[in-house]
mmCIF file of C-alpha atoms in Angstrom:
data_model
loop_
_atom_site.group_PDB
_atom_site.id
_atom_site.type_symbol
_atom_site.label_atom_id
_atom_site.label_comp_id
_atom_site.label_asym_id
_atom_site.label_seq_id
_atom_site.Cartn_x
_atom_site.Cartn_y
_atom_site.Cartn_z
ATOM 1 C CA MET A 27 1.193 9.931 34.222
ATOM 2 C CA ALA A 28 2.181 11.173 30.718
ATOM 3 C CA THR A 29 -0.463 12.131 28.260
ATOM 4 C CA THR A 30 -0.597 11.359 24.992
ATOM 5 C CA PRO A 31 0.061 14.247 22.612
ATOM 6 C CA ALA A 32 -2.825 14.973 20.607
ATOM 7 C CA LEU A 33 -1.424 14.644 16.717
ATOM 8 C CA PRO A 34 -2.925 16.286 13.668
ATOM 9 C CA THR A 35 -5.322 13.205 12.098
ATOM 10 C CA ARG A 36 -7.017 12.551 9.175
ATOM 11 C CA ALA A 37 -9.498 10.284 7.554
ATOM 12 C CA LEU A 38 -8.125 7.368 5.506
ATOM 13 C CA GLY A 39 -12.010 7.336 2.972
ATOM 14 C CA SER A 40 -14.766 6.016 5.371
ATOM 15 C CA GLY A 41 -12.051 3.744 6.874
ATOM 16 C CA PRO A 42 -10.539 5.209 10.134
ATOM 17 C CA ARG A 43 -9.776 8.109 11.138
ATOM 18 C CA VAL A 44 -5.181 7.920 12.125
ATOM 19 C CA SER A 45 -2.146 10.860 12.744
ATOM 20 C CA ALA A 46 -1.176 12.573 9.893
ATOM 21 C CA LEU A 47 1.888 10.623 9.607
ATOM 22 C CA GLY A 48 2.169 6.944 9.997
ATOM 23 C CA LEU A 49 4.356 4.431 10.734
ATOM 24 C CA GLY A 50 6.124 1.919 7.806
ATOM 25 C CA CYS A 51 7.853 -0.438 10.039
ATOM 26 C CA MET A 52 9.163 -2.683 7.246
ATOM 27 C CA GLY A 53 13.226 -1.448 7.368
ATOM 28 C CA MET A 54 12.975 -2.639 11.239
ATOM 29 C CA SER A 55 12.968 -6.598 9.399
ATOM 30 C CA ALA A 56 14.121 -5.862 6.255
ATOM 31 C CA LEU A 57 15.319 -4.666 2.673
ATOM 32 C CA TYR A 58 17.850 -1.475 4.312
ATOM 33 C CA GLY A 59 20.214 -4.174 6.106
ATOM 34 C CA ASP A 60 20.669 -5.519 10.176
ATOM 35 C CA ALA A 61 18.087 -3.981 12.553
ATOM 36 C CA ASP A 62 19.155 -2.988 16.221
ATOM 37 C CA ARG A 63 15.501 -4.849 17.595
ATOM 38 C CA ALA A 64 15.678 -3.341 20.935
ATOM 39 C CA GLU A 65 15.892 0.704 19.092
ATOM 40 C CA SER A 66 13.333 -0.606 17.008
ATOM 41 C CA ILE A 67 10.743 -1.692 20.001
ATOM 42 C CA ALA A 68 11.914 1.721 21.315
ATOM 43 C CA THR A 69 10.824 4.224 18.032
ATOM 44 C CA ILE A 70 7.382 1.896 18.062
ATOM 45 C CA HIS A 71 6.802 3.517 21.497
ATOM 46 C CA ALA A 72 8.522 6.017 20.902
ATOM 47 C CA ALA A 73 5.787 6.625 17.678
ATOM 48 C CA LEU A 74 2.719 5.685 19.916
ATOM 49 C CA ASP A 75 3.864 7.723 22.925
ATOM 50 C CA ALA A 76 4.307 10.708 19.820
ATOM 51 C CA GLY A 77 0.875 10.072 19.116
ATOM 52 C CA ILE A 78 1.277 8.111 16.273
ATOM 53 C CA THR A 79 -1.509 5.904 15.787
ATOM 54 C CA LEU A 80 -1.301 3.874 12.213
ATOM 55 C CA LEU A 81 1.756 1.630 11.957
ATOM 56 C CA ASP A 82 2.180 0.482 8.022
ATOM 57 C CA THR A 83 3.363 -3.448 8.274
ATOM 58 C CA GLY A 84 3.542 -6.333 5.689
ATOM 59 C CA ASP A 85 3.649 -10.430 6.647
ATOM 60 C CA PHE A 86 6.423 -10.798 4.444
ATOM 61 C CA TYR A 87 8.638 -8.559 5.924
ATOM 62 C CA GLY A 88 11.452 -10.290 7.407
ATOM 63 C CA MET A 89 9.396 -13.634 7.219
ATOM 64 C CA GLY A 90 6.961 -12.465 9.708
ATOM 65 C CA HIS A 91 9.374 -11.000 11.813
ATOM 66 C CA ASN A 92 8.205 -7.546 11.102
ATOM 67 C CA GLU A 93 4.946 -8.905 12.784
ATOM 68 C CA LEU A 94 6.699 -10.723 15.495
ATOM 69 C CA LEU A 95 8.109 -7.067 16.969
ATOM 70 C CA ILE A 96 4.852 -4.814 16.289
ATOM 71 C CA ASN A 97 3.464 -7.654 18.476
ATOM 72 C CA GLU A 98 6.195 -7.103 21.143
ATOM 73 C CA ALA A 99 6.479 -3.560 20.589
ATOM 74 C CA LEU A 100 2.604 -3.369 21.374
ATOM 75 C CA SER A 101 2.701 -5.517 24.479
ATOM 76 C CA THR A 102 4.978 -3.982 26.310
ATOM 77 C CA ALA A 103 3.803 -0.306 25.296
ATOM 78 C CA PRO A 104 1.831 1.387 27.882
ATOM 79 C CA ALA A 105 -1.454 0.713 28.979
ATOM 80 C CA GLY A 106 -3.822 2.056 25.946
ATOM 81 C CA ALA A 107 -1.456 1.757 23.526
ATOM 82 C CA ARG A 108 -2.642 -1.523 21.639
ATOM 83 C CA ASP A 109 -6.246 -0.193 21.424
ATOM 84 C CA ARG A 110 -4.999 2.929 19.762
ATOM 85 C CA ALA A 111 -2.706 1.373 17.238
ATOM 86 C CA VAL A 112 -4.108 1.027 13.994
ATOM 87 C CA LEU A 113 -2.816 -1.679 12.085
ATOM 88 C CA SER A 114 -2.203 -1.435 8.532
ATOM 89 C CA VAL A 115 -1.161 -5.154 7.034
ATOM 90 C CA LYS A 116 -0.399 -6.364 3.313
ATOM 91 C CA PHE A 117 -0.177 -9.672 2.206
ATOM 92 C CA GLY A 118 0.118 -11.780 -0.686
ATOM 93 C CA ALA A 119 3.646 -11.800 -1.678
ATOM 94 C CA LEU A 120 4.972 -15.554 -1.973
ATOM 95 C CA ARG A 121 8.478 -16.105 -0.554
ATOM 96 C CA ASP A 122 11.522 -19.143 -0.529
ATOM 97 C CA PRO A 123 13.752 -19.941 2.206
ATOM 98 C CA ASP A 124 16.887 -18.088 0.089
ATOM 99 C CA ASN A 125 15.243 -14.787 0.243
ATOM 100 C CA GLY A 126 13.750 -14.937 -2.955
ATOM 101 C CA TRP A 127 10.270 -13.937 -4.790
ATOM 102 C CA GLY A 128 7.818 -16.113 -6.195
ATOM 103 C CA GLY A 129 5.130 -13.804 -7.485
ATOM 104 C CA TYR A 130 1.769 -12.500 -5.461
ATOM 105 C CA ASP A 131 -0.968 -14.981 -4.972
ATOM 106 C CA GLY A 132 -4.335 -13.052 -4.373
ATOM 107 C CA ARG A 133 -7.359 -16.321 -4.130
ATOM 108 C CA PRO A 134 -9.435 -16.207 -1.292
ATOM 109 C CA ALA A 135 -8.552 -19.198 -0.117
ATOM 110 C CA ALA A 136 -4.480 -18.170 0.626
ATOM 111 C CA VAL A 137 -5.880 -14.485 1.350
ATOM 112 C CA LYS A 138 -7.919 -15.951 4.657
ATOM 113 C CA ASN A 139 -4.595 -18.119 4.900
ATOM 114 C CA PHE A 140 -2.107 -15.271 4.688
ATOM 115 C CA ALA A 141 -4.970 -13.247 7.327
ATOM 116 C CA ALA A 142 -5.142 -16.401 9.681
ATOM 117 C CA TYR A 143 -1.064 -16.485 10.509
ATOM 118 C CA SER A 144 -1.083 -12.569 10.681
ATOM 119 C CA LEU A 145 -3.509 -12.229 13.252
ATOM 120 C CA GLY A 146 -1.322 -14.861 15.400
ATOM 121 C CA ARG A 147 1.961 -13.278 14.824
ATOM 122 C CA LEU A 148 0.425 -10.168 16.064
ATOM 123 C CA GLY A 149 -1.512 -11.765 18.845
ATOM 124 C CA ALA A 150 -5.233 -9.520 17.808
ATOM 125 C CA ASP A 151 -8.306 -10.805 17.123
ATOM 126 C CA HIS A 152 -8.267 -8.137 14.052
ATOM 127 C CA ILE A 153 -6.397 -6.394 11.614
ATOM 128 C CA ASP A 154 -7.471 -2.501 11.033
ATOM 129 C CA ILE A 155 -6.572 -2.494 7.555
ATOM 130 C CA TYR A 156 -5.915 -5.469 5.122
ATOM 131 C CA ARG A 157 -4.666 -4.951 1.357
ATOM 132 C CA ILE A 158 -2.935 -7.618 -0.869
ATOM 133 C CA ALA A 159 0.810 -6.073 -2.349
ATOM 134 C CA ARG A 160 0.679 -6.414 -5.456
ATOM 135 C CA VAL A 161 -2.420 -7.117 -7.709
ATOM 136 C CA ASP A 162 -2.095 -11.040 -8.478
ATOM 137 C CA PRO A 163 -2.551 -11.599 -12.209
ATOM 138 C CA ASP A 164 -3.931 -14.343 -12.787
ATOM 139 C CA VAL A 165 -6.892 -13.851 -10.137
ATOM 140 C CA PRO A 166 -9.326 -10.913 -10.361
ATOM 141 C CA ILE A 167 -9.447 -8.198 -8.088
ATOM 142 C CA GLU A 168 -12.777 -8.833 -7.221
ATOM 143 C CA GLU A 169 -12.402 -12.076 -5.746
ATOM 144 C CA THR A 170 -8.989 -11.286 -4.079
ATOM 145 C CA VAL A 171 -11.203 -7.979 -2.557
ATOM 146 C CA GLY A 172 -14.263 -10.166 -2.037
ATOM 147 C CA ALA A 173 -12.432 -12.277 0.247
ATOM 148 C CA ILE A 174 -11.185 -9.728 2.348
ATOM 149 C CA ALA A 175 -14.815 -8.981 2.430
ATOM 150 C CA GLU A 176 -15.740 -11.838 4.020
ATOM 151 C CA LEU A 177 -13.219 -11.519 6.699
ATOM 152 C CA ILE A 178 -14.303 -8.203 7.702
ATOM 153 C CA GLN A 179 -17.916 -9.750 7.877
ATOM 154 C CA ALA A 180 -16.785 -12.296 10.156
ATOM 155 C CA GLY A 181 -15.316 -9.831 12.136
ATOM 156 C CA TYR A 182 -11.280 -10.578 11.197
ATOM 157 C CA VAL A 183 -10.725 -7.685 9.293
ATOM 158 C CA ARG A 184 -11.668 -3.961 9.604
ATOM 159 C CA HIS A 185 -11.445 -2.314 6.262
ATOM 160 C CA VAL A 186 -10.202 -2.549 2.475
ATOM 161 C CA GLY A 187 -7.027 -1.286 1.437
ATOM 162 C CA LEU A 188 -5.376 -1.503 -1.610
ATOM 163 C CA SER A 189 -1.591 -1.514 -2.560
ATOM 164 C CA GLU A 190 0.111 -0.220 -5.954
ATOM 165 C CA VAL A 191 -2.741 -0.827 -8.390
ATOM 166 C CA GLY A 192 -4.570 0.970 -11.309
ATOM 167 C CA ALA A 193 -6.874 3.516 -11.652
ATOM 168 C CA ALA A 194 -9.086 1.176 -13.582
ATOM 169 C CA THR A 195 -8.429 -1.801 -10.831
ATOM 170 C CA ILE A 196 -9.325 0.668 -8.035
ATOM 171 C CA ARG A 197 -12.659 0.686 -9.476
ATOM 172 C CA ARG A 198 -13.089 -2.436 -9.854
ATOM 173 C CA ALA A 199 -11.936 -3.219 -6.223
ATOM 174 C CA ALA A 200 -14.729 -0.039 -5.398
ATOM 175 C CA SER A 201 -17.145 -2.261 -6.378
ATOM 176 C CA VAL A 202 -17.167 -4.882 -4.656
ATOM 177 C CA ALA A 203 -16.690 -3.594 -1.208
ATOM 178 C CA PRO A 204 -15.569 -0.095 0.463
ATOM 179 C CA VAL A 205 -11.964 0.808 0.359
ATOM 180 C CA SER A 206 -10.221 2.931 2.685
ATOM 181 C CA ASP A 207 -7.386 3.598 1.204
ATOM 182 C CA LEU A 208 -4.663 3.070 -1.561
ATOM 183 C CA GLN A 209 -0.649 2.482 -0.269
ATOM 184 C CA ILE A 210 1.061 3.993 -3.215
ATOM 185 C CA GLU A 211 4.292 5.609 -3.567
ATOM 186 C CA TYR A 212 4.573 9.179 -3.557
ATOM 187 C CA GLY A 213 7.110 11.764 -2.867
ATOM 188 C CA LEU A 214 8.485 14.866 -4.074
ATOM 189 C CA ILE A 215 10.876 12.733 -6.978
ATOM 190 C CA SER A 216 7.513 9.942 -7.358
ATOM 191 C CA ARG A 217 4.344 11.903 -8.468
ATOM 192 C CA GLY A 218 3.087 9.418 -10.914
ATOM 193 C CA ILE A 219 -0.189 8.512 -8.841
ATOM 194 C CA GLU A 220 -0.850 13.117 -9.955
ATOM 195 C CA ALA A 221 -2.514 12.230 -13.715
ATOM 196 C CA GLU A 222 -4.926 9.643 -13.094
ATOM 197 C CA ILE A 223 -4.813 7.815 -9.659
ATOM 198 C CA LEU A 224 -5.391 10.574 -7.729
ATOM 199 C CA PRO A 225 -7.820 11.980 -9.274
ATOM 200 C CA THR A 226 -9.402 8.438 -9.279
ATOM 201 C CA VAL A 227 -9.565 7.646 -5.277
ATOM 202 C CA ARG A 228 -10.502 11.418 -4.743
ATOM 203 C CA GLU A 229 -13.757 11.146 -6.634
ATOM 204 C CA LEU A 230 -14.225 7.721 -4.937
ATOM 205 C CA GLY A 231 -14.040 9.120 -1.617
ATOM 206 C CA ILE A 232 -10.448 6.899 -0.973
ATOM 207 C CA GLY A 233 -7.587 8.044 0.816
ATOM 208 C CA VAL A 234 -4.280 7.631 0.439
ATOM 209 C CA THR A 235 -1.331 6.408 2.463
ATOM 210 C CA ALA A 236 1.613 7.386 0.830
ATOM 211 C CA TYR A 237 5.259 5.384 1.180
ATOM 212 C CA GLY A 238 8.423 6.671 -0.529
ATOM 213 C CA VAL A 239 7.841 10.139 0.914
ATOM 214 C CA LEU A 240 11.808 10.149 1.458
ATOM 215 C CA SER A 241 12.598 8.038 -1.349
ATOM 216 C CA ARG A 242 13.846 5.147 0.468
ATOM 217 C CA GLY A 243 16.498 7.978 2.740
ATOM 218 C CA LEU A 244 17.942 9.294 -1.429
ATOM 219 C CA ILE A 245 16.002 12.823 -0.549
ATOM 220 C CA SER A 246 16.355 12.745 3.229
ATOM 221 C CA GLY A 247 19.418 15.335 3.414
ATOM 222 C CA HIS A 248 21.535 11.884 4.728
ATOM 223 C CA PHE A 249 22.184 9.954 1.460
ATOM 224 C CA THR A 250 25.823 10.460 0.434
ATOM 225 C CA ALA A 251 27.218 9.133 -2.685
ATOM 226 C CA ASP A 252 30.116 7.693 -1.119
ATOM 227 C CA ARG A 253 27.412 5.391 1.203
ATOM 228 C CA GLU A 254 28.765 1.992 1.376
ATOM 229 C CA LEU A 255 25.486 0.068 1.445
ATOM 230 C CA ALA A 256 24.889 -3.036 3.630
ATOM 231 C CA PRO A 257 24.236 -6.655 2.058
ATOM 232 C CA GLY A 258 20.825 -7.280 1.206
ATOM 233 C CA ASP A 259 19.826 -3.644 1.630
ATOM 234 C CA PHE A 260 17.089 -2.958 -1.505
ATOM 235 C CA ARG A 261 19.306 0.644 -2.567
ATOM 236 C CA ALA A 262 22.218 -1.414 -3.821
ATOM 237 C CA MET A 263 20.075 -2.868 -6.507
ATOM 238 C CA SER A 264 17.204 0.556 -7.108
ATOM 239 C CA PRO A 265 17.928 3.037 -10.528
ATOM 240 C CA ARG A 266 17.969 5.829 -8.303
ATOM 241 C CA PHE A 267 20.188 5.035 -6.531
ATOM 242 C CA GLN A 268 22.942 4.055 -9.469
ATOM 243 C CA GLY A 269 26.278 6.037 -11.080
ATOM 244 C CA ASP A 270 25.006 8.876 -13.043
ATOM 245 C CA ASN A 271 21.848 8.142 -11.446
ATOM 246 C CA LEU A 272 22.215 8.765 -7.951
ATOM 247 C CA ARG A 273 24.496 11.840 -8.868
ATOM 248 C CA HIS A 274 21.299 13.663 -11.080
ATOM 249 C CA ASN A 275 19.000 12.672 -7.676
ATOM 250 C CA LEU A 276 21.305 14.536 -4.824
ATOM 251 C CA ALA A 277 21.752 17.524 -6.637
ATOM 252 C CA LEU A 278 17.882 17.994 -6.699
ATOM 253 C CA VAL A 279 18.165 17.246 -2.583
ATOM 254 C CA GLU A 280 20.904 19.889 -2.584
ATOM 255 C CA SER A 281 18.939 22.402 -4.419
ATOM 256 C CA LEU A 282 15.905 21.024 -1.494
ATOM 257 C CA ARG A 283 18.467 21.808 1.307
ATOM 258 C CA LYS A 284 18.605 25.454 -0.114
ATOM 259 C CA ILE A 285 14.498 25.626 0.960
ATOM 260 C CA ALA A 286 15.045 23.833 4.148
ATOM 261 C CA GLU A 287 17.756 26.132 5.254
ATOM 262 C CA GLN A 288 15.743 29.477 4.763
ATOM 263 C CA LYS A 289 12.781 27.674 6.339
ATOM 264 C CA ASP A 290 15.166 26.709 9.865
ATOM 265 C CA ALA A 291 14.040 23.136 8.778
ATOM 266 C CA SER A 292 15.719 19.611 7.497
ATOM 267 C CA VAL A 293 15.168 18.719 3.963
ATOM 268 C CA ALA A 294 13.559 15.625 5.348
ATOM 269 C CA GLN A 295 11.071 17.711 7.191
ATOM 270 C CA ILE A 296 10.764 19.745 3.678
ATOM 271 C CA ALA A 297 9.834 16.176 1.817
ATOM 272 C CA ILE A 298 7.393 15.173 4.435
ATOM 273 C CA ALA A 299 5.683 18.461 5.315
ATOM 274 C CA TRP A 300 5.274 18.770 1.220
ATOM 275 C CA VAL A 301 3.292 15.310 0.839
ATOM 276 C CA LEU A 302 1.196 16.257 3.680
ATOM 277 C CA SER A 303 0.491 19.897 1.709
ATOM 278 C CA ARG A 304 -0.835 18.047 -1.065
ATOM 279 C CA GLY A 305 -4.148 16.867 0.679
ATOM 280 C CA ALA A 306 -6.466 16.196 3.926
ATOM 281 C CA ASP A 307 -6.727 12.658 2.094
ATOM 282 C CA ILE A 308 -3.425 11.912 2.122
ATOM 283 C CA VAL A 309 -1.201 10.310 5.318
ATOM 284 C CA PRO A 310 2.381 9.963 4.678
ATOM 285 C CA LEU A 311 4.298 6.922 5.576
ATOM 286 C CA VAL A 312 7.809 7.270 8.027
ATOM 287 C CA GLY A 313 10.376 4.715 7.823
ATOM 288 C CA ALA A 314 12.287 6.353 10.937
ATOM 289 C CA ARG A 315 14.088 2.474 12.434
ATOM 290 C CA ARG A 316 15.470 5.334 14.706
ATOM 291 C CA ARG A 317 14.273 7.500 17.363
ATOM 292 C CA ASP A 318 16.014 10.446 16.203
ATOM 293 C CA ARG A 319 14.941 9.904 12.602
ATOM 294 C CA LEU A 320 11.116 9.825 14.033
ATOM 295 C CA ALA A 321 11.684 12.987 15.787
ATOM 296 C CA GLU A 322 13.106 14.630 12.651
ATOM 297 C CA ALA A 323 10.213 13.267 10.938
ATOM 298 C CA LEU A 324 7.447 14.297 13.549
ATOM 299 C CA GLY A 325 9.158 17.925 13.621
ATOM 300 C CA ALA A 326 7.797 18.291 9.527
ATOM 301 C CA LEU A 327 4.252 18.568 11.377
ATOM 302 C CA GLU A 328 5.789 21.762 12.617
ATOM 303 C CA VAL A 329 6.538 23.043 8.986
ATOM 304 C CA THR A 330 3.975 25.476 6.891
ATOM 305 C CA LEU A 331 4.032 25.721 3.460
ATOM 306 C CA ASP A 332 3.020 28.652 1.673
ATOM 307 C CA ALA A 333 2.410 29.517 -1.775
ATOM 308 C CA ASP A 334 6.165 31.189 -2.116
ATOM 309 C CA ASP A 335 7.651 28.129 -0.778
ATOM 310 C CA LEU A 336 5.731 25.139 -2.984
ATOM 311 C CA ALA A 337 6.703 27.273 -5.934
ATOM 312 C CA ALA A 338 10.189 26.801 -4.689
ATOM 313 C CA ILE A 339 10.078 24.042 -4.121
ATOM 314 C CA GLU A 340 8.397 22.864 -7.652
ATOM 315 C CA ARG A 341 11.463 24.850 -9.276
ATOM 316 C CA ALA A 342 13.909 22.908 -7.388
ATOM 317 C CA VAL A 343 12.676 19.470 -7.909
ATOM 318 C CA PRO A 344 10.139 19.401 -10.744
ATOM 319 C CA ALA A 345 7.746 16.571 -11.168
ATOM 320 C CA GLY A 346 9.740 14.234 -13.455
ATOM 321 C CA SER A 347 12.916 15.497 -12.634
ATOM 322 C CA ALA A 348 14.269 12.663 -11.299
ATOM 323 C CA ALA A 349 16.519 10.488 -12.996
ATOM 324 C CA GLY A 350 15.763 6.068 -12.688
ATOM 325 C CA GLU A 351 12.570 3.831 -12.198
ATOM 326 C CA ARG A 352 11.735 3.680 -9.220
ATOM 327 C CA TYR A 353 11.665 -0.376 -8.392
ATOM 328 C CA PRO A 354 14.758 -2.496 -10.569
ATOM 329 C CA ALA A 355 12.497 -3.749 -13.882
ATOM 330 C CA THR A 356 11.613 -6.991 -12.429
ATOM 331 C CA GLN A 357 9.742 -5.508 -9.738
ATOM 332 C CA MET A 358 8.442 -3.020 -11.903
ATOM 333 C CA LYS A 359 6.512 -5.241 -13.997
ATOM 334 C CA HIS A 360 4.512 -6.515 -10.616
ATOM 335 C CA LEU A 361 3.297 -2.826 -10.589
ATOM 336 C CA ASP A 362 -0.226 -2.487 -11.657
ATOM 337 C CA SER A 363 0.129 1.290 -10.934
ATOM 338 C CA GLU A 364 2.381 1.607 -12.945
ATOM 339 C CA ARG A 365 0.496 0.152 -16.556
#
């Protein structure tokens, strides 16, 4: 019987210790066009086999499809995989049958309702980390976190997480219950958390799960200006993928490629390794939908960046050098982290 390799691990604050890389599963169900179900499940299996333990999802990814997919993958994985998996779930987004968005619901009764459905779709008796995807502006964060704390007391949730919130909200949430980690976009061209948010979570002993480390493929080294996006692909509306913004951002990628070639690594591996280098309290989430992309991401764990490498990366992709906001204006207004 094959032995699961031991990947480096990192602690998420006072919460669980997980693999140094996590798998973000959203793209297997939503926002990047059609995905191959069999390949998605094979990719989750490959991640578990490689030693990845953290699986991140949201109950609104594909209207529950992603949770069902993870359930299927875990139930068909080798014995013990379900026990090793740490499930991180976002909730609160309101959808309609036409795939529209209707805001967020953080009321305590809604929190418990969302959790009940997630537990059923996941086929699990508990959720390891539970977090509202965006703050409900009509419900104090203390009430939302308090409801999660009640779910913890009842045994249905293990840890409180946060998502895309600013420093003041982090402090308010942490005053109610211990917070495991903040999930937030962080990568070479998304460094806004460094000014205030990152110092705050470090002061409070809260970990970071960083999504968007490859900026939705933009700085993966695989995206090209002439790529045709599938219907429904989020990137068709993302400011960083439009016109002059895209050309500017891809020029940054080419600067990064020169460094990658010198390190005998891929652009994606350099970008992921850079996030890994920012601190042992940060766990990058890689959104691989295929086994080859997963294997590439895992290779970042073998990349060592010394002081000269980091300085060269800073020159190639300076902080604030990206063109365009990270979300369309209609979605930026929901980001407590940007206020």
